[in-house]
Amino acid sequence: MPELHQLTATQLLEGYRTQAFSPLDVAETLISHIDQWEPHINALYTYRPESLLETAEASTRRWAKGEPGGALDGVPITLKELIATKGMPVPGGTGLGEQAVAREDAPPAARLAEDHALVVAKTTCPDFGMLSSGLSSFHGLTRNPWKLACNTGGSSSGAGAAAAAGFGPLHVGTDIGGSIRLPAAWCGVVGFKPTLGRIPIDPYYVGRCAGPMTRSVEDASLMMTALARTDRRDAMRLPPEEIDWLDLSLEMKGLRIGVMMEAGCGLPLDDEIRRHVEQAAKQLEAAGATLVPLAPVLTREMLDGLDQFWQARQWGELLKLSSEEREKVLPAILAWADGGERLSGVAALQGFQQTMAMRRATEAVFDKVDAVISPSTPTIAFPAEWPSPSNDPRQPFEHIAYTVPWNMGEQPAISLNAGFSSPETSPALAANMPIGVQLIGPRFDDHFVLKLAHQLETRLALPLRWPMLPA
């Protein structure tokens, strides 16, 4: 029998219903578990055990009366620190500039509060959320629970580490170029980036989504019942839609699944990742789907154009800081973003236009296939102290080539664990580390992507595996 902190959200809710255990029992177990793990991985921000116990006691009283306050009452969650919560500042990974206290919960936090989920803590992120790394000038270094010498990826770095280490079953990240799926892949968990606007978010921006990070597709689907509720603060939100997120049944026969093994540019694909993704694709084929080889959607021109636009955008954010404050930002961010100072307005606009090119290229894919399977990342692991897998501040986006097109195209995409690397064929740093596989569907078909992921997860049938607490 798994320990309480290892149970899924679905299992916790069933235990509360049958009074096998209470939310207070779970909170006390979780606090003990976090106390053992957190000094090693540094995943949490504003962790307040006493507040968690208070809310758990209130939840326990509601369940004892048979009157839970919502669909997630008593289930522990974390929220990425970029998601505003009332009464707390949003340091943005730096703690610099104006640190106004949030006057209200951002939409994802508000929806989970409505369902009486138990907020364990906020989770860490790198400076401005602009690195796929656990490195932050404010939070310090977040490490991967599977191997402390390895990076979590980012920018939902703390969420990925917390999910992998068992800091509760439900976590919320944000994703503008892969920031949910990349740490999900490197930390061996599920990370779902929905269609733009499916989960309302504030502030909203081109490609920016919030989404679940969990240890099962079923739990990600459960989170969608709350997170997908509408909120007028997001002017890019989708119209409200009645979706039975918990129905994960799917007829596989007749589906055409595009297999996109090459990214088109960026870092080369590790051979072991290729093997795992090919094996995952064969599982879908065995279930009745037809596999269709696909060419990559991303080009060098697209990625470089986006890089230029994001440099200009980031330089604009840095200009809001004093010169003394800018010196406190991570050197990798400064070395990259100062290129934005030298860009002309025309060059920045031309870079932004590449997001439209990505939208056109990604949408055209679904004229040929119903879904796409690809790697989530090109590399298995990289050192914890690096700002990106390339460790080159002038080329910080070489690892997002599999994920970023689907942000700009707005399609739903999910990463789930496809297995672990072999110690016989991998370098020492990358041995016995998780490998992610990505599934993508057409815009607005989020439910289908979750159903497909559930089918793959079921067929992979990976044995339950947890990181070992460091000695």
XYZ file of C-alpha atoms in Angstrom:
471
model
C 0.000 0.000 0.000
C 1.508 3.377 -0.973
C 2.070 5.930 1.758
C -0.429 8.790 2.006
C 1.866 11.280 0.259
C 2.182 8.858 -2.679
C -1.546 8.555 -3.366
C -3.127 10.174 -6.395
C -5.804 12.833 -5.967
C -8.441 10.290 -6.989
C -7.222 7.871 -4.331
C -7.188 10.605 -1.691
C -10.772 11.594 -2.448
C -11.893 7.978 -2.206
C -10.122 7.657 1.135
C -11.871 10.762 2.429
C -15.257 9.419 1.281
C -14.757 6.088 3.035
C -13.119 7.758 6.069
C -10.069 5.531 5.676
C -8.042 8.640 6.479
C -8.618 12.392 6.667
C -7.163 15.511 5.030
C -5.433 16.202 8.344
C -3.778 12.774 8.249
C -2.568 13.537 4.738
C -1.302 17.014 5.662
C 0.659 15.706 8.650
C 2.242 12.958 6.543
C 3.042 15.431 3.798
C 4.709 17.893 6.173
C 6.969 15.145 7.501
C 7.827 14.076 3.944
C 8.556 17.646 2.813
C 10.757 18.236 5.854
C 12.935 15.333 4.700
C 13.089 16.275 1.016
C 12.906 20.060 0.724
C 16.414 20.843 2.052
C 17.787 18.755 -0.818
C 15.705 20.059 -3.736
C 14.532 23.606 -2.810
C 11.218 23.409 -4.687
C 8.977 25.572 -2.500
C 8.315 29.276 -1.875
C 6.082 30.568 0.944
C 5.747 27.122 2.502
C 3.709 27.509 5.705
C 3.031 24.169 7.439
C 0.867 25.755 10.126
C -1.469 27.231 7.510
C -1.655 23.866 5.742
C -2.663 22.166 8.994
C -5.369 24.761 9.656
C -6.983 24.315 6.252
C -6.629 20.524 6.529
C -8.458 20.564 9.876
C -11.311 22.564 8.330
C -11.483 20.133 5.411
C -11.500 17.177 7.800
C -14.514 18.632 9.610
C -16.402 19.041 6.321
C -15.662 15.471 5.242
C -16.679 14.153 8.694
C -20.091 15.726 8.131
C -20.267 14.288 4.619
C -20.283 17.843 3.241
C -17.092 18.442 1.198
C -16.819 22.009 -0.050
C -15.807 21.162 -3.611
C -14.504 18.519 -5.983
C -10.937 18.870 -4.645
C -11.673 19.460 -0.970
C -8.680 18.368 1.071
C -6.408 17.512 -1.871
C -2.921 19.093 -1.548
C -1.808 21.383 -4.373
C 1.025 23.773 -5.201
C 0.986 26.834 -7.448
C 3.908 28.257 -9.412
C 4.994 31.558 -7.865
C 4.159 33.431 -11.097
C 0.472 32.671 -10.404
C -0.725 35.424 -8.081
C -2.271 34.507 -4.745
C -4.003 37.079 -2.596
C -1.808 38.695 0.042
C 1.506 37.558 -1.456
C 3.967 39.289 -3.784
C 4.951 37.757 -7.134
C 8.761 37.904 -7.155
C 9.090 36.550 -10.692
C 12.191 34.559 -9.827
C 14.164 37.730 -9.045
C 12.479 39.591 -6.189
C 13.482 42.818 -7.949
C 11.472 45.889 -8.899
C 8.090 46.735 -7.497
C 6.924 43.847 -5.305
C 3.271 44.751 -4.873
C 1.198 42.323 -2.834
C -1.468 40.623 -4.968
C -4.951 41.951 -4.171
C -6.695 38.826 -5.470
C -6.048 35.287 -6.624
C -5.201 34.832 -10.309
C -7.744 32.617 -12.127
C -6.028 29.224 -11.557
C -5.585 29.948 -7.843
C -9.173 31.198 -7.572
C -10.622 28.055 -9.181
C -8.699 25.721 -6.862
C -9.690 27.801 -3.824
C -13.344 27.498 -4.883
C -12.956 23.725 -4.745
C -11.243 23.896 -1.322
C -7.968 22.317 -2.434
C -5.227 22.535 0.213
C -2.492 24.960 -0.835
C 0.823 23.482 0.337
C 3.029 26.276 -1.037
C 4.023 28.238 -4.106
C 6.812 26.690 -6.210
C 10.042 28.163 -7.516
C 10.864 29.454 -10.992
C 13.917 31.031 -12.665
C 14.346 34.746 -13.345
C 11.322 36.180 -15.194
C 10.300 32.602 -16.042
C 12.682 32.901 -18.995
C 14.977 29.920 -18.429
C 14.306 26.222 -18.763
C 16.283 25.675 -15.590
C 15.953 25.467 -11.833
C 18.355 28.385 -11.442
C 16.992 31.593 -9.863
C 18.675 34.711 -8.480
C 15.889 34.933 -5.857
C 14.952 31.338 -5.013
C 18.381 29.800 -5.436
C 18.908 26.446 -7.145
C 16.074 23.897 -7.457
C 17.376 20.370 -8.014
C 15.939 17.261 -9.650
C 14.742 14.672 -7.079
C 15.802 11.791 -9.331
C 19.416 12.962 -9.216
C 20.439 16.096 -7.340
C 23.259 16.786 -9.788
C 20.666 17.156 -12.567
C 18.501 20.098 -13.579
C 14.724 20.109 -13.269
C 14.246 22.187 -16.389
C 11.828 25.084 -16.199
C 10.437 27.499 -15.921
C 7.992 25.440 -13.798
C 11.042 24.054 -12.046
C 9.705 23.860 -8.498
C 6.440 22.332 -9.700
C 8.287 19.583 -11.555
C 10.507 18.831 -8.558
C 7.576 18.927 -6.115
C 5.494 16.568 -8.260
C 8.370 14.106 -8.657
C 9.260 14.158 -4.957
C 5.666 13.595 -3.839
C 4.810 17.007 -2.366
C 1.142 16.242 -2.987
C -0.542 14.989 -6.173
C -1.576 18.253 -7.903
C 0.623 21.108 -9.111
C 0.031 24.077 -11.412
C 2.696 25.353 -13.796
C 2.757 27.869 -16.624
C 4.052 27.382 -20.158
C 4.966 29.844 -22.920
C 7.527 27.746 -24.809
C 7.617 24.415 -22.988
C 7.778 25.490 -19.342
C 5.317 22.795 -18.195
C 6.281 19.952 -20.530
C 10.081 20.318 -20.267
C 10.334 19.979 -16.463
C 7.609 17.325 -16.587
C 9.794 15.300 -18.952
C 13.032 15.786 -17.001
C 11.277 15.079 -13.671
C 9.282 12.065 -14.911
C 5.757 13.429 -14.399
C 2.740 14.445 -16.499
C 2.607 18.034 -17.766
C -0.349 19.337 -19.776
C -0.342 22.585 -21.760
C -3.916 23.216 -22.910
C -5.205 25.166 -25.878
C -4.523 28.864 -25.329
C -7.409 30.237 -23.267
C -8.779 26.873 -22.118
C -7.516 27.646 -18.616
C -7.989 31.382 -17.972
C -4.828 33.113 -16.772
C -3.862 36.637 -15.732
C -1.668 38.200 -16.969
C -2.310 36.642 -20.372
C 0.056 36.779 -23.323
C 0.749 35.182 -26.691
C 1.282 31.464 -26.073
C 1.116 31.700 -22.272
C -0.884 28.931 -20.589
C -1.371 27.494 -17.121
C -1.742 23.757 -16.764
C -1.607 20.679 -14.524
C 1.583 18.918 -13.472
C 0.741 15.577 -11.864
C 1.859 11.971 -11.589
C -0.991 10.569 -13.692
C -3.121 11.624 -16.644
C -6.221 10.911 -14.548
C -5.152 13.521 -11.992
C -4.419 16.051 -14.748
C -7.939 15.486 -16.053
C -9.349 15.918 -12.561
C -7.583 19.275 -12.260
C -9.160 20.412 -15.519
C -12.617 20.213 -13.922
C -11.584 23.198 -11.809
C -8.949 25.024 -13.853
C -10.995 25.195 -17.069
C -13.859 27.155 -15.516
C -14.192 30.573 -17.135
C -12.858 33.890 -15.810
C -13.490 37.208 -17.528
C -10.105 38.601 -16.457
C -8.545 36.635 -19.320
C -9.556 38.416 -22.516
C -8.069 35.507 -24.529
C -10.132 32.824 -22.749
C -12.204 30.304 -24.692
C -16.013 30.278 -24.404
C -17.297 28.085 -21.553
C -17.842 24.495 -22.648
C -19.354 21.486 -20.935
C -16.688 18.753 -20.983
C -16.692 15.537 -18.972
C -12.985 15.698 -18.213
C -13.088 12.490 -16.186
C -14.237 10.392 -19.161
C -10.944 9.106 -20.572
C -12.299 6.349 -22.824
C -11.144 6.469 -26.450
C -11.534 4.259 -29.533
C -8.038 4.034 -31.023
C -8.898 2.167 -34.205
C -8.784 4.450 -37.218
C -6.774 7.245 -35.585
C -3.894 8.605 -37.625
C -0.936 9.490 -35.401
C 1.835 11.586 -36.902
C 5.333 10.646 -35.721
C 7.589 13.737 -35.631
C 11.017 12.527 -34.554
C 13.026 15.486 -35.839
C 12.586 19.003 -34.455
C 13.861 20.849 -37.534
C 16.567 22.749 -35.629
C 18.071 22.994 -32.168
C 19.973 20.378 -30.180
C 20.353 16.895 -31.705
C 18.033 14.196 -30.393
C 19.540 11.694 -27.961
C 19.402 8.165 -29.366
C 17.827 6.722 -26.231
C 15.018 9.282 -26.306
C 14.428 8.337 -29.933
C 14.085 4.665 -28.974
C 11.634 5.393 -26.171
C 9.433 7.597 -28.356
C 9.464 5.034 -31.165
C 8.419 2.337 -28.672
C 5.621 4.577 -27.377
C 4.414 5.144 -30.940
C 4.348 1.387 -31.489
C 2.104 1.037 -28.443
C -0.406 3.387 -30.074
C -0.120 1.394 -33.298
C -0.748 -1.846 -31.401
C -3.906 -0.250 -29.975
C -5.253 0.292 -33.504
C -3.816 3.620 -34.657
C -2.022 4.167 -37.956
C 1.416 5.798 -37.731
C 2.276 8.511 -40.243
C 5.850 9.858 -40.500
C 5.896 13.666 -40.319
C 8.484 16.277 -41.226
C 9.300 18.878 -38.569
C 7.237 22.069 -38.358
C 9.955 24.337 -36.972
C 12.667 26.067 -39.000
C 15.815 27.917 -38.016
C 14.257 31.156 -39.215
C 11.227 30.631 -36.974
C 13.254 29.884 -33.835
C 15.735 32.714 -34.416
C 12.928 35.163 -35.096
C 11.169 34.202 -31.880
C 14.476 34.512 -30.034
C 14.883 38.074 -31.292
C 11.351 39.046 -30.338
C 11.743 37.582 -26.844
C 15.082 39.382 -26.442
C 13.340 42.696 -27.157
C 10.482 41.819 -24.823
C 12.860 40.826 -22.011
C 14.997 43.936 -22.461
C 11.842 45.982 -21.991
C 11.268 44.213 -18.663
C 14.862 44.835 -17.569
C 14.502 48.554 -18.317
C 11.889 48.725 -15.553
C 14.687 47.981 -13.055
C 17.374 50.343 -11.836
C 20.910 49.708 -13.044
C 21.782 48.382 -9.577
C 18.858 45.965 -9.662
C 19.724 44.749 -13.167
C 23.152 43.696 -11.913
C 21.419 41.220 -9.558
C 19.667 39.373 -12.419
C 21.196 36.055 -13.466
C 24.160 36.666 -15.795
C 22.702 34.260 -18.375
C 19.563 36.403 -18.656
C 21.580 39.620 -18.989
C 23.949 38.128 -21.575
C 20.989 37.057 -23.699
C 18.558 39.951 -23.261
C 21.012 42.750 -23.933
C 20.713 41.794 -27.591
C 17.236 43.313 -27.367
C 18.776 46.725 -26.706
C 20.393 46.680 -30.150
C 17.393 45.390 -32.091
C 15.411 47.811 -34.230
C 11.651 47.965 -33.913
C 11.391 46.464 -37.398
C 13.620 43.508 -36.443
C 11.586 42.855 -33.298
C 8.350 42.959 -35.308
C 9.801 40.620 -37.919
C 10.711 38.243 -35.105
C 7.161 38.352 -33.784
C 5.857 37.519 -37.256
C 7.580 34.148 -36.953
C 4.950 33.226 -34.348
C 2.399 33.544 -37.144
C 4.536 31.310 -39.341
C 4.576 28.694 -36.582
C 0.825 28.947 -36.233
C 0.347 28.279 -39.943
C 2.808 25.355 -39.978
C 1.428 23.630 -36.889
C -2.203 23.963 -37.887
C -1.508 22.469 -41.322
C -0.266 19.260 -39.677
C -3.807 18.319 -38.644
C -4.992 18.196 -42.235
C -3.004 14.938 -42.381
C -3.275 13.388 -38.903
C -5.469 13.351 -35.805
C -2.592 13.744 -33.345
C 1.196 13.962 -33.178
C 3.696 12.044 -31.068
C 7.208 13.415 -30.585
C 9.974 13.722 -28.020
C 9.388 16.325 -25.311
C 13.082 17.160 -25.012
C 16.160 16.453 -27.134
C 18.373 15.640 -24.126
C 17.967 13.285 -21.151
C 19.619 15.440 -18.496
C 21.937 18.402 -17.898
C 23.793 19.756 -14.854
C 21.732 21.429 -12.140
C 23.840 24.602 -12.231
C 23.385 25.259 -15.958
C 20.850 27.859 -17.188
C 19.911 25.642 -20.143
C 20.947 22.335 -21.734
C 23.293 24.183 -24.125
C 24.851 26.247 -21.294
C 25.182 29.031 -23.872
C 23.421 32.288 -22.931
C 23.466 33.371 -26.561
C 21.543 30.263 -27.617
C 19.116 29.581 -24.772
C 16.288 28.075 -26.857
C 17.990 25.212 -28.681
C 16.184 22.697 -26.441
C 12.595 23.985 -26.914
C 12.264 23.064 -30.580
C 9.855 20.191 -29.839
C 7.611 22.242 -27.547
C 7.503 25.911 -28.559
C 5.728 25.523 -31.940
C 2.613 24.248 -30.179
C 2.539 27.285 -27.880
C 2.617 29.651 -30.816
C 0.134 27.459 -32.711
C -2.043 27.224 -29.564
C -2.562 23.444 -29.786
C -2.965 21.315 -26.632
C 0.120 19.231 -25.820
C 1.057 16.871 -23.020
C 4.277 15.250 -21.843
C 4.260 11.970 -19.932
C 6.965 9.633 -18.773
C 7.950 6.991 -21.328
C 10.484 5.217 -19.115
C 14.000 5.681 -17.781
C 17.407 5.832 -19.413
C 19.702 2.843 -19.259
C 22.856 3.063 -17.125
C 24.594 0.881 -19.719
C 24.065 3.229 -22.663
C 23.839 6.673 -21.030
C 26.566 8.925 -19.621
C 26.760 8.862 -15.815
C 24.801 12.084 -15.357
C 21.951 10.852 -17.581
C 21.769 7.269 -16.275
C 18.457 6.155 -14.721
C 16.750 9.447 -15.543
C 13.178 9.937 -16.849
C 12.460 10.296 -20.568
C 9.412 12.246 -21.749
C 7.157 11.661 -24.740
C 4.880 14.396 -26.083
C 1.396 14.106 -27.591
C -0.225 17.024 -29.459
C -3.753 17.459 -30.784
C -5.697 20.044 -32.799
C -6.663 23.362 -31.237
C -9.615 23.123 -28.843
C -9.415 19.302 -28.639
C -7.868 19.227 -25.160
C -10.101 16.396 -23.983
C -8.972 14.187 -26.873
C -5.297 14.780 -25.999
C -5.895 13.732 -22.402
C -7.784 10.627 -23.574
C -4.951 9.703 -25.941
C -2.373 10.252 -23.198
C -4.369 8.034 -20.849
C -4.396 5.269 -23.465
C -0.627 5.530 -23.902
C -0.003 5.693 -20.163
C -2.126 2.568 -19.668
C -0.352 0.633 -22.418
C 3.129 1.654 -21.240
C 2.161 0.350 -17.766
C 5.340 1.622 -16.137
C 5.917 0.223 -12.642
C 5.467 2.643 -9.745
C 8.829 4.269 -9.101
C 9.857 7.067 -6.713
C 13.083 9.014 -6.247
C 15.212 7.821 -3.330
C 15.737 10.233 -0.452
C 19.392 11.341 -0.518
C 21.539 9.957 2.279
